[in-house]
JSON list of C-alpha atoms in Angstrom, two decimals:
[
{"chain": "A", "resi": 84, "resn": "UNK", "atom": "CA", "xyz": [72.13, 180.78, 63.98]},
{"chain": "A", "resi": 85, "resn": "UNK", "atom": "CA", "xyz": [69.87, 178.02, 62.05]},
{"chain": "A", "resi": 86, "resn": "UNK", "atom": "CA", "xyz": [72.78, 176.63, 59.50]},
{"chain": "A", "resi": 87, "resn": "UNK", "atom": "CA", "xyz": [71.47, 175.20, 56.56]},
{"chain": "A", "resi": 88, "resn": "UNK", "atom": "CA", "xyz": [67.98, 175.03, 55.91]},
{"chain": "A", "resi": 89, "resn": "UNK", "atom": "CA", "xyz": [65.94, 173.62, 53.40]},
{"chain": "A", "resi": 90, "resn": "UNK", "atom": "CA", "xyz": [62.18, 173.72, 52.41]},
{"chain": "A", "resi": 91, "resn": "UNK", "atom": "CA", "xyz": [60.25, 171.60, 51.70]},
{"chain": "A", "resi": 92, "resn": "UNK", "atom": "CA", "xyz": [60.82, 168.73, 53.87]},
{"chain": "A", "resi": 93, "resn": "UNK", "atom": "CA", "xyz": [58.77, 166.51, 52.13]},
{"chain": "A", "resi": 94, "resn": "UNK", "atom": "CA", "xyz": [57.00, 166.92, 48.81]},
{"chain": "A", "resi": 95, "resn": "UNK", "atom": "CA", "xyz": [54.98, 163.92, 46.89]},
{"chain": "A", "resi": 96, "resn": "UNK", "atom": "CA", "xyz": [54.70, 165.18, 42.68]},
{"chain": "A", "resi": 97, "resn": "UNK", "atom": "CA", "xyz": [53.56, 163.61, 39.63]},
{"chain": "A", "resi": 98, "resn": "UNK", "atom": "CA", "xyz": [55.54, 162.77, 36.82]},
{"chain": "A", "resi": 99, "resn": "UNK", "atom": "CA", "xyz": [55.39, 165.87, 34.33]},
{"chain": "A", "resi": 100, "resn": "UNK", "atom": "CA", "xyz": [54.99, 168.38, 37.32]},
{"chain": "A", "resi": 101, "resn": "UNK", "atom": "CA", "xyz": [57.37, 171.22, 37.88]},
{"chain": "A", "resi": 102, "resn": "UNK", "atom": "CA", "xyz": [58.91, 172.16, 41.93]},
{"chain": "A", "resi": 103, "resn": "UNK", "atom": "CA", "xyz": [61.60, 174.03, 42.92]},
{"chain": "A", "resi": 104, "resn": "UNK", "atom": "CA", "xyz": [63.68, 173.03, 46.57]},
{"chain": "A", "resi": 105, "resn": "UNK", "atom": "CA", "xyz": [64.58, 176.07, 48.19]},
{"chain": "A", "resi": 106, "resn": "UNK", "atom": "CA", "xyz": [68.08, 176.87, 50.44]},
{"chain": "A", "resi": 107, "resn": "UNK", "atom": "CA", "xyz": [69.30, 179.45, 52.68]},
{"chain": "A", "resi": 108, "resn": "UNK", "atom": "CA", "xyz": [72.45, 179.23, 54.52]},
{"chain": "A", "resi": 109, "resn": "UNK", "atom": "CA", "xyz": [73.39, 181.84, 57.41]},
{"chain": "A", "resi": 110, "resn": "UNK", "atom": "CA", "xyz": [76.93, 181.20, 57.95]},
{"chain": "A", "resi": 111, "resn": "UNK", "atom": "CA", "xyz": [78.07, 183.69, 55.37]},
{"chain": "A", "resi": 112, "resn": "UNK", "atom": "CA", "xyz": [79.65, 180.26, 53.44]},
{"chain": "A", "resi": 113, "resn": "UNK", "atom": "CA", "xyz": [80.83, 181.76, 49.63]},
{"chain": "A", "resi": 114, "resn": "UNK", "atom": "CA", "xyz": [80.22, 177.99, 48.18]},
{"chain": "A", "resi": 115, "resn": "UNK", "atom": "CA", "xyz": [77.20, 176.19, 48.30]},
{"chain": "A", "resi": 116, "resn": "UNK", "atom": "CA", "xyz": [75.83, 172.35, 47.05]},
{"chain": "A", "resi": 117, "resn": "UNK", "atom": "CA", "xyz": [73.10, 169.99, 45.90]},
{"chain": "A", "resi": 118, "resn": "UNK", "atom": "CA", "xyz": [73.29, 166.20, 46.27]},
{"chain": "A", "resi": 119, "resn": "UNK", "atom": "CA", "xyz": [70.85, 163.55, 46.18]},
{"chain": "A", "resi": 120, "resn": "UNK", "atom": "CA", "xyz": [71.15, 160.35, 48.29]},
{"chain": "A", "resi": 121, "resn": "UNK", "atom": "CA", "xyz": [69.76, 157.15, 46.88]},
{"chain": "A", "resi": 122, "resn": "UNK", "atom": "CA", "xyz": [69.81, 153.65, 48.70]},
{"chain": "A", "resi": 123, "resn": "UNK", "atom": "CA", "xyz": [73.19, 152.07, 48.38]},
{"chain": "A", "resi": 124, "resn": "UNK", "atom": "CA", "xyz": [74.66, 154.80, 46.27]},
{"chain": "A", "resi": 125, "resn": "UNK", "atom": "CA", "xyz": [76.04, 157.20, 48.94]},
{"chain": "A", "resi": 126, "resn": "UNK", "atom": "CA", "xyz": [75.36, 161.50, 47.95]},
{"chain": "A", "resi": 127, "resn": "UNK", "atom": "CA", "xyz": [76.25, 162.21, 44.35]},
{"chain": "A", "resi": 128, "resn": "UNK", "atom": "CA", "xyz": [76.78, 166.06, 43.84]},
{"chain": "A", "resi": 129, "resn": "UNK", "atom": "CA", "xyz": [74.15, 167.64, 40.94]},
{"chain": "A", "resi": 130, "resn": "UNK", "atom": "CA", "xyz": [75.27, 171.07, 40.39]},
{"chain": "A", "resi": 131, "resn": "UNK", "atom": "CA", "xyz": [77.64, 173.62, 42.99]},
{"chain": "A", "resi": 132, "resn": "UNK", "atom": "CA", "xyz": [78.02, 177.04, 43.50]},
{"chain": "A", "resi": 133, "resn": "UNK", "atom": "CA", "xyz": [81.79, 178.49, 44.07]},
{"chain": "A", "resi": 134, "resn": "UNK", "atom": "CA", "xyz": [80.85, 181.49, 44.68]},
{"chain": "A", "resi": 135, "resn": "UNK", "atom": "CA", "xyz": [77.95, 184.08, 44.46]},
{"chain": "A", "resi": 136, "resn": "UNK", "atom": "CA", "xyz": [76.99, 184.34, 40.65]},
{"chain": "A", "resi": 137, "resn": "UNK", "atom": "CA", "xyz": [78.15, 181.13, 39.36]},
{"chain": "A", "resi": 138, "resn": "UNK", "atom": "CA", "xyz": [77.26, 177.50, 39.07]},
{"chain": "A", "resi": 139, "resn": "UNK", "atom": "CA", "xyz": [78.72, 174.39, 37.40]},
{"chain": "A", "resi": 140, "resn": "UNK", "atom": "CA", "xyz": [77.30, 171.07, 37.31]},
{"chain": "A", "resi": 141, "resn": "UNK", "atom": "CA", "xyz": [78.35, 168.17, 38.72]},
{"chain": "A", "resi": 142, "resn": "UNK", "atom": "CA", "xyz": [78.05, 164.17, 38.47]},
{"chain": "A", "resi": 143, "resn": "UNK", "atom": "CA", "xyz": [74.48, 163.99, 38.14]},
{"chain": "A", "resi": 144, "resn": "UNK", "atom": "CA", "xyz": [73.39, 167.16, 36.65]},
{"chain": "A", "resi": 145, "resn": "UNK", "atom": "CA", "xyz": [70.47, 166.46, 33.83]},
{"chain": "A", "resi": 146, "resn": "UNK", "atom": "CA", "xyz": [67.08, 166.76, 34.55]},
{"chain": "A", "resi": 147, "resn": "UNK", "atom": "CA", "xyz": [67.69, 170.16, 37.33]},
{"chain": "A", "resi": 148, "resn": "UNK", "atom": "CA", "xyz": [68.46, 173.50, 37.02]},
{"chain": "A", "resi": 149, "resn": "UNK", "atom": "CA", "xyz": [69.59, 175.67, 39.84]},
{"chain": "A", "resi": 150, "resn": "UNK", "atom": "CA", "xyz": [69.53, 179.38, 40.74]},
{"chain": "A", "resi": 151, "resn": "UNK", "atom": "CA", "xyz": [72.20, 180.97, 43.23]},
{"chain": "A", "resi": 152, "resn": "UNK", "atom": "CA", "xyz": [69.81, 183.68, 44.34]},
{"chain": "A", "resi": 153, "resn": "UNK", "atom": "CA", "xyz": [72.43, 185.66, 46.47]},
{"chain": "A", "resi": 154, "resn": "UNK", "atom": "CA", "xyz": [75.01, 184.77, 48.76]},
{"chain": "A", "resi": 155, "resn": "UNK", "atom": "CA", "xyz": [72.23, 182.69, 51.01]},
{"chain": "A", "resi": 156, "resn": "UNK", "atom": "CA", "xyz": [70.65, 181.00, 48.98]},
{"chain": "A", "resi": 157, "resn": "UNK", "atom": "CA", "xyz": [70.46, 178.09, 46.23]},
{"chain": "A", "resi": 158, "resn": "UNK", "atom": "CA", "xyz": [67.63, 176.37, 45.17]},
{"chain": "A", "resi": 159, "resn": "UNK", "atom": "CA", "xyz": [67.20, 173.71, 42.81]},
{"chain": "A", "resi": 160, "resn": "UNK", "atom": "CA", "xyz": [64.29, 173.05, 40.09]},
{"chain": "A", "resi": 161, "resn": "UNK", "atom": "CA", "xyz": [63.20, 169.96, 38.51]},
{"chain": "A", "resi": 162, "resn": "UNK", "atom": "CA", "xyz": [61.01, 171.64, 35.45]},
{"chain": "A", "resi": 163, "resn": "UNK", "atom": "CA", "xyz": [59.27, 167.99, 34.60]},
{"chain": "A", "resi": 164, "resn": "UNK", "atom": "CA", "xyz": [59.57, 165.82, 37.08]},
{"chain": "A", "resi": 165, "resn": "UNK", "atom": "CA", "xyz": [60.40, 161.72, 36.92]},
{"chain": "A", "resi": 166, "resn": "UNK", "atom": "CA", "xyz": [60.00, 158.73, 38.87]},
{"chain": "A", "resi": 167, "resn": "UNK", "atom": "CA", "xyz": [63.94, 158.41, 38.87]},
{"chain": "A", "resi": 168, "resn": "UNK", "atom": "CA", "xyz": [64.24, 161.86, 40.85]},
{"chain": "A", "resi": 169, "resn": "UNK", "atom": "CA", "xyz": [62.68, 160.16, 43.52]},
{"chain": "A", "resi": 170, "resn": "UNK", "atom": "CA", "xyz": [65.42, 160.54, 46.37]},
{"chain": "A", "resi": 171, "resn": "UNK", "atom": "CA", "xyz": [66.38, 162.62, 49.44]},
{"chain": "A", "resi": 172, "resn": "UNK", "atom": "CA", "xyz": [67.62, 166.20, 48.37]},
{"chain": "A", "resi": 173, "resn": "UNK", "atom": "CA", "xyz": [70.34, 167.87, 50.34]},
{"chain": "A", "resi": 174, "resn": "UNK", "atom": "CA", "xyz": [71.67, 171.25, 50.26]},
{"chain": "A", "resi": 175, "resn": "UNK", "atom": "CA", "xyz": [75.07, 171.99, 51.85]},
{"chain": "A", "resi": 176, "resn": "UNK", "atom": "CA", "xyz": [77.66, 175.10, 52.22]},
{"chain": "A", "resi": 177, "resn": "UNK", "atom": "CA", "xyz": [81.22, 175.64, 52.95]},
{"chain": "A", "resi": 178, "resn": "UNK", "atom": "CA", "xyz": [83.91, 178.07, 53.06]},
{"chain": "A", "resi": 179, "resn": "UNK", "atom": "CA", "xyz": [86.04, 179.42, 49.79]},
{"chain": "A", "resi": 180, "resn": "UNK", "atom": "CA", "xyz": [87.99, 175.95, 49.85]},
{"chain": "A", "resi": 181, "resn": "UNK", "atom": "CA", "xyz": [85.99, 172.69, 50.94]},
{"chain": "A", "resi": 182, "resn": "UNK", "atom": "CA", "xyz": [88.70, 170.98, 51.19]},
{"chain": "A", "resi": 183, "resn": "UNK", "atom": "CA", "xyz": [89.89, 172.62, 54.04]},
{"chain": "A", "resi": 184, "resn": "UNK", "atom": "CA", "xyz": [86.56, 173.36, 55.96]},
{"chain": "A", "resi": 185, "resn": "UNK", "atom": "CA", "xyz": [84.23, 170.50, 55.31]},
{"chain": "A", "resi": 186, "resn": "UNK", "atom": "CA", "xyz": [80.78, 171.47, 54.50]},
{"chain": "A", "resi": 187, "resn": "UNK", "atom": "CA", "xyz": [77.43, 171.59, 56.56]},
{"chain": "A", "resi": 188, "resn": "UNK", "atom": "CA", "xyz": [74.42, 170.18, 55.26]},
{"chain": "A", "resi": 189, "resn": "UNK", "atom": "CA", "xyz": [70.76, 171.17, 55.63]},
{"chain": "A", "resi": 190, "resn": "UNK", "atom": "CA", "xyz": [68.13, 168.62, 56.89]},
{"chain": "A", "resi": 191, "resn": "UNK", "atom": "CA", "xyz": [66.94, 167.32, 53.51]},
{"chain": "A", "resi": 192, "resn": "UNK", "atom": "CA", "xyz": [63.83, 167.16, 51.33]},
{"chain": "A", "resi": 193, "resn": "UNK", "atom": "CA", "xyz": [62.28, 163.85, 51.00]},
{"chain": "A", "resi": 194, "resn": "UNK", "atom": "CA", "xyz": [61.20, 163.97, 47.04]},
{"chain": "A", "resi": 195, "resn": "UNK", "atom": "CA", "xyz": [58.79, 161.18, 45.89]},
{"chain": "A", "resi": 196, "resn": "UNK", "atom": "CA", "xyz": [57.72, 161.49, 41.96]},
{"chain": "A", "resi": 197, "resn": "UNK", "atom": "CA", "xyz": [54.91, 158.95, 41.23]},
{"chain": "B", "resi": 26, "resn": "UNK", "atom": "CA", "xyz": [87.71, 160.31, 38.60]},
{"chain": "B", "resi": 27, "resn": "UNK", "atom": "CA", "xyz": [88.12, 160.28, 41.92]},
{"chain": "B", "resi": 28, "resn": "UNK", "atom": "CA", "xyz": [86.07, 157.70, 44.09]},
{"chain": "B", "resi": 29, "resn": "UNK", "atom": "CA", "xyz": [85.62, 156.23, 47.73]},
{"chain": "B", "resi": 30, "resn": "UNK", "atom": "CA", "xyz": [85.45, 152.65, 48.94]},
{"chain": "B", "resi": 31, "resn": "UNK", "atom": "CA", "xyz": [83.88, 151.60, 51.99]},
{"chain": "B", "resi": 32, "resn": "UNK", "atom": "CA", "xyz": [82.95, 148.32, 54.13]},
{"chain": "B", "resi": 33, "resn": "UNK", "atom": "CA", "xyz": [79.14, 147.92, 53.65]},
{"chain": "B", "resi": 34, "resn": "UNK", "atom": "CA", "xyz": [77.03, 147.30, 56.26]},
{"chain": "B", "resi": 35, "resn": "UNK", "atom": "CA", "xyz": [75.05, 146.88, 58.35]},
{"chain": "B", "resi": 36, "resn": "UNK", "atom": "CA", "xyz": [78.31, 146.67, 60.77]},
{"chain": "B", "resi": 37, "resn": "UNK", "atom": "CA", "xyz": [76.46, 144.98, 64.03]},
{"chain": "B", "resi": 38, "resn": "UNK", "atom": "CA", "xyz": [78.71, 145.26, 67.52]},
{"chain": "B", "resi": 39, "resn": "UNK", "atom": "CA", "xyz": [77.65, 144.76, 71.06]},
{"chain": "B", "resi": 40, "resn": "UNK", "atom": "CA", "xyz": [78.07, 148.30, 73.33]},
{"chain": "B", "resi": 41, "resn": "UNK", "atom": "CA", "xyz": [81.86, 148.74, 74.42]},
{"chain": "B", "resi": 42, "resn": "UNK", "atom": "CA", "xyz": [82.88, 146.66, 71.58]},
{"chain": "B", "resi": 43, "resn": "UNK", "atom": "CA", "xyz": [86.25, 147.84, 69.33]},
{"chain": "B", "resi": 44, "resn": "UNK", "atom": "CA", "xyz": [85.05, 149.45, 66.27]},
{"chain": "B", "resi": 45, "resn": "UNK", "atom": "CA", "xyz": [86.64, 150.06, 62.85]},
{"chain": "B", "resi": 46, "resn": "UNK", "atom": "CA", "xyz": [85.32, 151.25, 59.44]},
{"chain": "B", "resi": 47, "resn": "UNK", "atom": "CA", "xyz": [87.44, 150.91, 56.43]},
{"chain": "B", "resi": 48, "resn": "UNK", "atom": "CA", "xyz": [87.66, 152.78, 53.73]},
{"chain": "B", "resi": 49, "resn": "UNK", "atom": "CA", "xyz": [90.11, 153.63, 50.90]},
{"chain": "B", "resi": 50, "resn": "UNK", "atom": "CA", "xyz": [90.25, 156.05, 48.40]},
{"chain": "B", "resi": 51, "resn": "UNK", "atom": "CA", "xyz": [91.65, 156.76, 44.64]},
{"chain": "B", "resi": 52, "resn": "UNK", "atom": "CA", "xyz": [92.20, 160.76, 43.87]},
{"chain": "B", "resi": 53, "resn": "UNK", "atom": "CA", "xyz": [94.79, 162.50, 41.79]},
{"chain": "B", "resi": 54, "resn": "UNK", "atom": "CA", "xyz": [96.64, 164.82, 43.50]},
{"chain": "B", "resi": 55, "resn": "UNK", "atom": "CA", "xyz": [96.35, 165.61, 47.67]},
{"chain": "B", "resi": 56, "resn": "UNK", "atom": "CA", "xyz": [92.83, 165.56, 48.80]},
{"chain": "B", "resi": 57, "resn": "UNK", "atom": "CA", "xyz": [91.73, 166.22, 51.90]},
{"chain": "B", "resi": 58, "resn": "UNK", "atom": "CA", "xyz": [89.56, 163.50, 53.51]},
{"chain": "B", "resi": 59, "resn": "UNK", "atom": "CA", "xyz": [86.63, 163.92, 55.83]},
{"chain": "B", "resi": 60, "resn": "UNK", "atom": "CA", "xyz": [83.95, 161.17, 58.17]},
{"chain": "B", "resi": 61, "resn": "UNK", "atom": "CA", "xyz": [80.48, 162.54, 58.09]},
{"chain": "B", "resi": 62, "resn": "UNK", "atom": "CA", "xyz": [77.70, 160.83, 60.11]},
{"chain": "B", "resi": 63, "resn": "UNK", "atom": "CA", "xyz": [73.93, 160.74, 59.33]},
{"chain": "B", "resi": 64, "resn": "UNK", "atom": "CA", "xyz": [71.36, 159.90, 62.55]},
{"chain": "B", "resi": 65, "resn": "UNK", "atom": "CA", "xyz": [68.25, 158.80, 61.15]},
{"chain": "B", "resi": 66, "resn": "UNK", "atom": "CA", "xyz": [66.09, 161.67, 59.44]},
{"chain": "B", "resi": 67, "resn": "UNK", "atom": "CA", "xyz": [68.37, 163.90, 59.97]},
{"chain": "B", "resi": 68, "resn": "UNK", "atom": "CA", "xyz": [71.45, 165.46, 57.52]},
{"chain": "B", "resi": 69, "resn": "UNK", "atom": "CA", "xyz": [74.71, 164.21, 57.67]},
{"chain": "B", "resi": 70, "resn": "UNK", "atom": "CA", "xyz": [77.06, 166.20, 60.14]},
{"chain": "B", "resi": 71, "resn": "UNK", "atom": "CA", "xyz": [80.94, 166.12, 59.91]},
{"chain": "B", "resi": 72, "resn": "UNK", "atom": "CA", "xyz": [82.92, 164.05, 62.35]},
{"chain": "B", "resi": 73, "resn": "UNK", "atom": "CA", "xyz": [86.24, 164.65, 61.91]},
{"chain": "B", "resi": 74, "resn": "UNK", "atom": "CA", "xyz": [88.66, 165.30, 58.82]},
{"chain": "B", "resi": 75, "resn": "UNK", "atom": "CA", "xyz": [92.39, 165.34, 57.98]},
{"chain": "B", "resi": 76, "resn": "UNK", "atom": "CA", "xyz": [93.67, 167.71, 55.29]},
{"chain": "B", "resi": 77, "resn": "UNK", "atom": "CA", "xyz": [97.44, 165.60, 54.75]},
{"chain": "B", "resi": 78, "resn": "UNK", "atom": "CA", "xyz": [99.39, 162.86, 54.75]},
{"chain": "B", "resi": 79, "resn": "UNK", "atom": "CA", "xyz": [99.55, 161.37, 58.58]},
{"chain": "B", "resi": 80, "resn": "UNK", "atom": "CA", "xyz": [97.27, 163.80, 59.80]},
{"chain": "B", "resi": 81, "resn": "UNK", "atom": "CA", "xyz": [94.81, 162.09, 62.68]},
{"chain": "B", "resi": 82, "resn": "UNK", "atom": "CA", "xyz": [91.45, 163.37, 62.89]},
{"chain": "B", "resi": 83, "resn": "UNK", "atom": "CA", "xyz": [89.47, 163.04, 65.89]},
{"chain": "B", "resi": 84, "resn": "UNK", "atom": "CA", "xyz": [86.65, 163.98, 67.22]},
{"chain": "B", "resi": 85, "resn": "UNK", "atom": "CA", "xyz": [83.84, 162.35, 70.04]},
{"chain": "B", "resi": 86, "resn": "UNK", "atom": "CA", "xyz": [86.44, 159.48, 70.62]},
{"chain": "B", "resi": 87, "resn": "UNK", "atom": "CA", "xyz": [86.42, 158.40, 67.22]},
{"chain": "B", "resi": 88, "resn": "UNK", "atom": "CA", "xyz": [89.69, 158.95, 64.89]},
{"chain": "B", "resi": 89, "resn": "UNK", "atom": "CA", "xyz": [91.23, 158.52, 61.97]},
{"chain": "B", "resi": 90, "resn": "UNK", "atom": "CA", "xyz": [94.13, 158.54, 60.17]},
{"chain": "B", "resi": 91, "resn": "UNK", "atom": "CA", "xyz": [95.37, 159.67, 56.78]},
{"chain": "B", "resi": 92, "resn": "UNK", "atom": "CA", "xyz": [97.84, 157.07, 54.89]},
{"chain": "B", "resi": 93, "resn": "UNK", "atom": "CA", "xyz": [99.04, 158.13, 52.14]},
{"chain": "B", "resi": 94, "resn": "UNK", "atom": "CA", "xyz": [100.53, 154.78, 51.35]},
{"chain": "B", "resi": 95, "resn": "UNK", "atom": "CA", "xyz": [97.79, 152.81, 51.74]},
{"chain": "B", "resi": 96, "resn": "UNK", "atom": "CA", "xyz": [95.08, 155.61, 50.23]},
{"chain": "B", "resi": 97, "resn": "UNK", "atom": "CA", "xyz": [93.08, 154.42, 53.26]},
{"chain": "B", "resi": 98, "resn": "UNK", "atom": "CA", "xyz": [91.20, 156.51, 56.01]},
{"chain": "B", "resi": 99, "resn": "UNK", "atom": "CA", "xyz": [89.73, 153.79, 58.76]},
{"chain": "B", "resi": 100, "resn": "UNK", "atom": "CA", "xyz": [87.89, 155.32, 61.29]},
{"chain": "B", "resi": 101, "resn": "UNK", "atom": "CA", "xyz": [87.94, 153.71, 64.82]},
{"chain": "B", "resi": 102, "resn": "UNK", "atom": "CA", "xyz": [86.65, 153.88, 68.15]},
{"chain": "B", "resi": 103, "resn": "UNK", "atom": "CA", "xyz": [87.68, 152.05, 71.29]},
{"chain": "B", "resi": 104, "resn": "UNK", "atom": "CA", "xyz": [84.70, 151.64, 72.98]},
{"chain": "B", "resi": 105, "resn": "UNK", "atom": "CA", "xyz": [81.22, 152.36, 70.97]},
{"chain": "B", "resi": 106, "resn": "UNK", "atom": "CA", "xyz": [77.79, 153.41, 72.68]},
{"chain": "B", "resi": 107, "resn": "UNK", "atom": "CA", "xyz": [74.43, 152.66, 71.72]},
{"chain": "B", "resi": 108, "resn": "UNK", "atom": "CA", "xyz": [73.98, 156.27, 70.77]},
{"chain": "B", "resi": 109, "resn": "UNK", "atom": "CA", "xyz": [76.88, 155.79, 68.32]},
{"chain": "B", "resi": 110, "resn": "UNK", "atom": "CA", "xyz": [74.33, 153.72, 65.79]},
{"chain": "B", "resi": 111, "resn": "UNK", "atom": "CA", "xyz": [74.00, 155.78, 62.86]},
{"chain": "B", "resi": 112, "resn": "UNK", "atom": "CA", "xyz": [75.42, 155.60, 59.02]},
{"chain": "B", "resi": 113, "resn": "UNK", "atom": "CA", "xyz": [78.86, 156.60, 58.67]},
{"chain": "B", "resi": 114, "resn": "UNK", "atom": "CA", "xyz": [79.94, 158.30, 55.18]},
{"chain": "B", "resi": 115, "resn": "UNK", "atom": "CA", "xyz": [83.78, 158.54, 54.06]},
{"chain": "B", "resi": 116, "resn": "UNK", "atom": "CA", "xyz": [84.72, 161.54, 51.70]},
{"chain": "B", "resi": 117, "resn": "UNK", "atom": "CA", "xyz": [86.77, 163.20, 50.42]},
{"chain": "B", "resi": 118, "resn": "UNK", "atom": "CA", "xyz": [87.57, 166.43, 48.53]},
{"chain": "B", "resi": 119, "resn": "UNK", "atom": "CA", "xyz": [90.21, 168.15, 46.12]},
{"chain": "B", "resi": 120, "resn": "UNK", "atom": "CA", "xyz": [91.98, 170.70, 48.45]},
{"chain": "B", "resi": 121, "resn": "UNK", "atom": "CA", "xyz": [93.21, 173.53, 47.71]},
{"chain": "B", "resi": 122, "resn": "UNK", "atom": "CA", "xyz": [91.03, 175.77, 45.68]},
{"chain": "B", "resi": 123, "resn": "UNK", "atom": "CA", "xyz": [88.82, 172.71, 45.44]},
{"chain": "B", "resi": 124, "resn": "UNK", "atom": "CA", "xyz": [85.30, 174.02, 45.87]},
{"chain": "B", "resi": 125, "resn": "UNK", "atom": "CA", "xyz": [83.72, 171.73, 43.83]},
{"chain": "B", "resi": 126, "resn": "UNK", "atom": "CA", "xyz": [82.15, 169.39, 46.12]},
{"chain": "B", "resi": 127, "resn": "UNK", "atom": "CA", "xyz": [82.46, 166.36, 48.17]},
{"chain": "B", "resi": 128, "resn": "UNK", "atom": "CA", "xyz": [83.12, 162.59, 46.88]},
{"chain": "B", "resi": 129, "resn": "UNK", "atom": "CA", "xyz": [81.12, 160.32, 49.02]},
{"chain": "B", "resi": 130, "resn": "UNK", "atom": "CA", "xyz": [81.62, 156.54, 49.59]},
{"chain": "B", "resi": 131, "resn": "UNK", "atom": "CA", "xyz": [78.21, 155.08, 49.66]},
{"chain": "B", "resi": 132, "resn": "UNK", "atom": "CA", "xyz": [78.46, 154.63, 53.61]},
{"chain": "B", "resi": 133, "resn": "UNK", "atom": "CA", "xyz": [78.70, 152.14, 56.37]},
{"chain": "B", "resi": 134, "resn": "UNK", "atom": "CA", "xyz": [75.61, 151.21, 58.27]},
{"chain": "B", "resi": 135, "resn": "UNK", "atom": "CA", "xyz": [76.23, 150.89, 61.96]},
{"chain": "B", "resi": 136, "resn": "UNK", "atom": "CA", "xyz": [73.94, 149.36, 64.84]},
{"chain": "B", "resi": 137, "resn": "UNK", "atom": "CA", "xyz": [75.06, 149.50, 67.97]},
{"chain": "B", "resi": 138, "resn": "UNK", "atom": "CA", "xyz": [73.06, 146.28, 70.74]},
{"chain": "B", "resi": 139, "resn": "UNK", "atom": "CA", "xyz": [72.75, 147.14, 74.52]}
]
């Protein structure tokens, strides 16, 4: 039973180029999330998954795009990359209702865009 | 919206020493409230939570309380260990139904001295 998991760990990218952050979960969680943490600003949510087949975005959405592939996995793509996505990506899941569960989060992806 | 306040750190305390974290939210409605903690390069894990009013979460000898009345949920810990240095994040989510992510403070830095 791995959890979350994310890939890459870390990735370096120049402005203008394209990557996509890939997550699997394996704890059959219907809802899964990206967040970015910056320095003094906590994790800010960019875009969730309720359920299988849908996605909404969240406080910091512009600039990604995401995929909910199937029930396991999420991934997230930055299609031209910029020095302000420079952060630490994290993927998370939960049951149907977060409030009640809590979520797990993967291990993160250290981004750097130069 | 909804948002989390929490004592910035770094919070320094000797081994053994008394520790509390503040924090205080603003939410409409009944959220449920959670304390996540992040060890360095590593994902944040969840600590404890409390889904309602004057529910105490605890977990690994720390707790917490939810006031309603105050909108606060301090976390404390009688006697803290040098293992227990990490960065502590409050949160909080929408409950019921609320799948829509997590609403993170920007967290509380905490080093622990032999």
């Amino acid at each position: 039973n791995a959890g979350v998991t994310q890939t890459p760990k870390f990735q370096v990218l120049k402005t203008g180029q394209s990557m996509t952050l890939q997550c699997a979960q394996d704890m059959n969680h219907n809802s899964m999330y990206w967040y970015r943490q910056d320095p003094g600003m906590g994790l800010r949510l960019i875009y969730y998954s309720a359920s299988e087949g849908t996605t909404d975005k969240g406080e910091v959405p512009n600039g990604y795009n995401v995929s909910r592939l199937n029930k396991r996995e999420f991934s997230l793509r930055l299609e031209s990359a910029a020095p302000s996505q420079t952060s630490v990506y994290f993927c998370a899941s939960s049951e149907q209702v977060a409030g009640m569960s809590g979520q797990y989060f993967g291990p993160g992806t250290r981004l750097t865009v130069t | 919206g909804d948002s989390v306040t929490q004592m910035e750190g770094p919070v320094t305390l000797s081994e053994e020493a008394f520790l509390t974290i503040n924090c205080t939210y603003t939410a409409t409605g009944y959220p449920s409230l959670f304390w996540y903690v992040q060890y360095p390069g590593e994902g944040l894990q969840l600590l404890l939570k409390a889904t309602k009013a004057d529910d105490k979460g605890s977990n690994k000898g720390f707790e917490a309380t939810y006031r309603k009345e105050t909108t606060s949920f301090h976390l404390e810990k009688g006697s803290v260990q040098v293992s227990d240095s990490a960065v502590y994040f409050c949160a909080l989510s929408q409950g019921w139904g609320g799948a829509d992510g997590l609403t993170f403070g920007k967290g509380t830095h905490l080093i622990i001295q032999p």
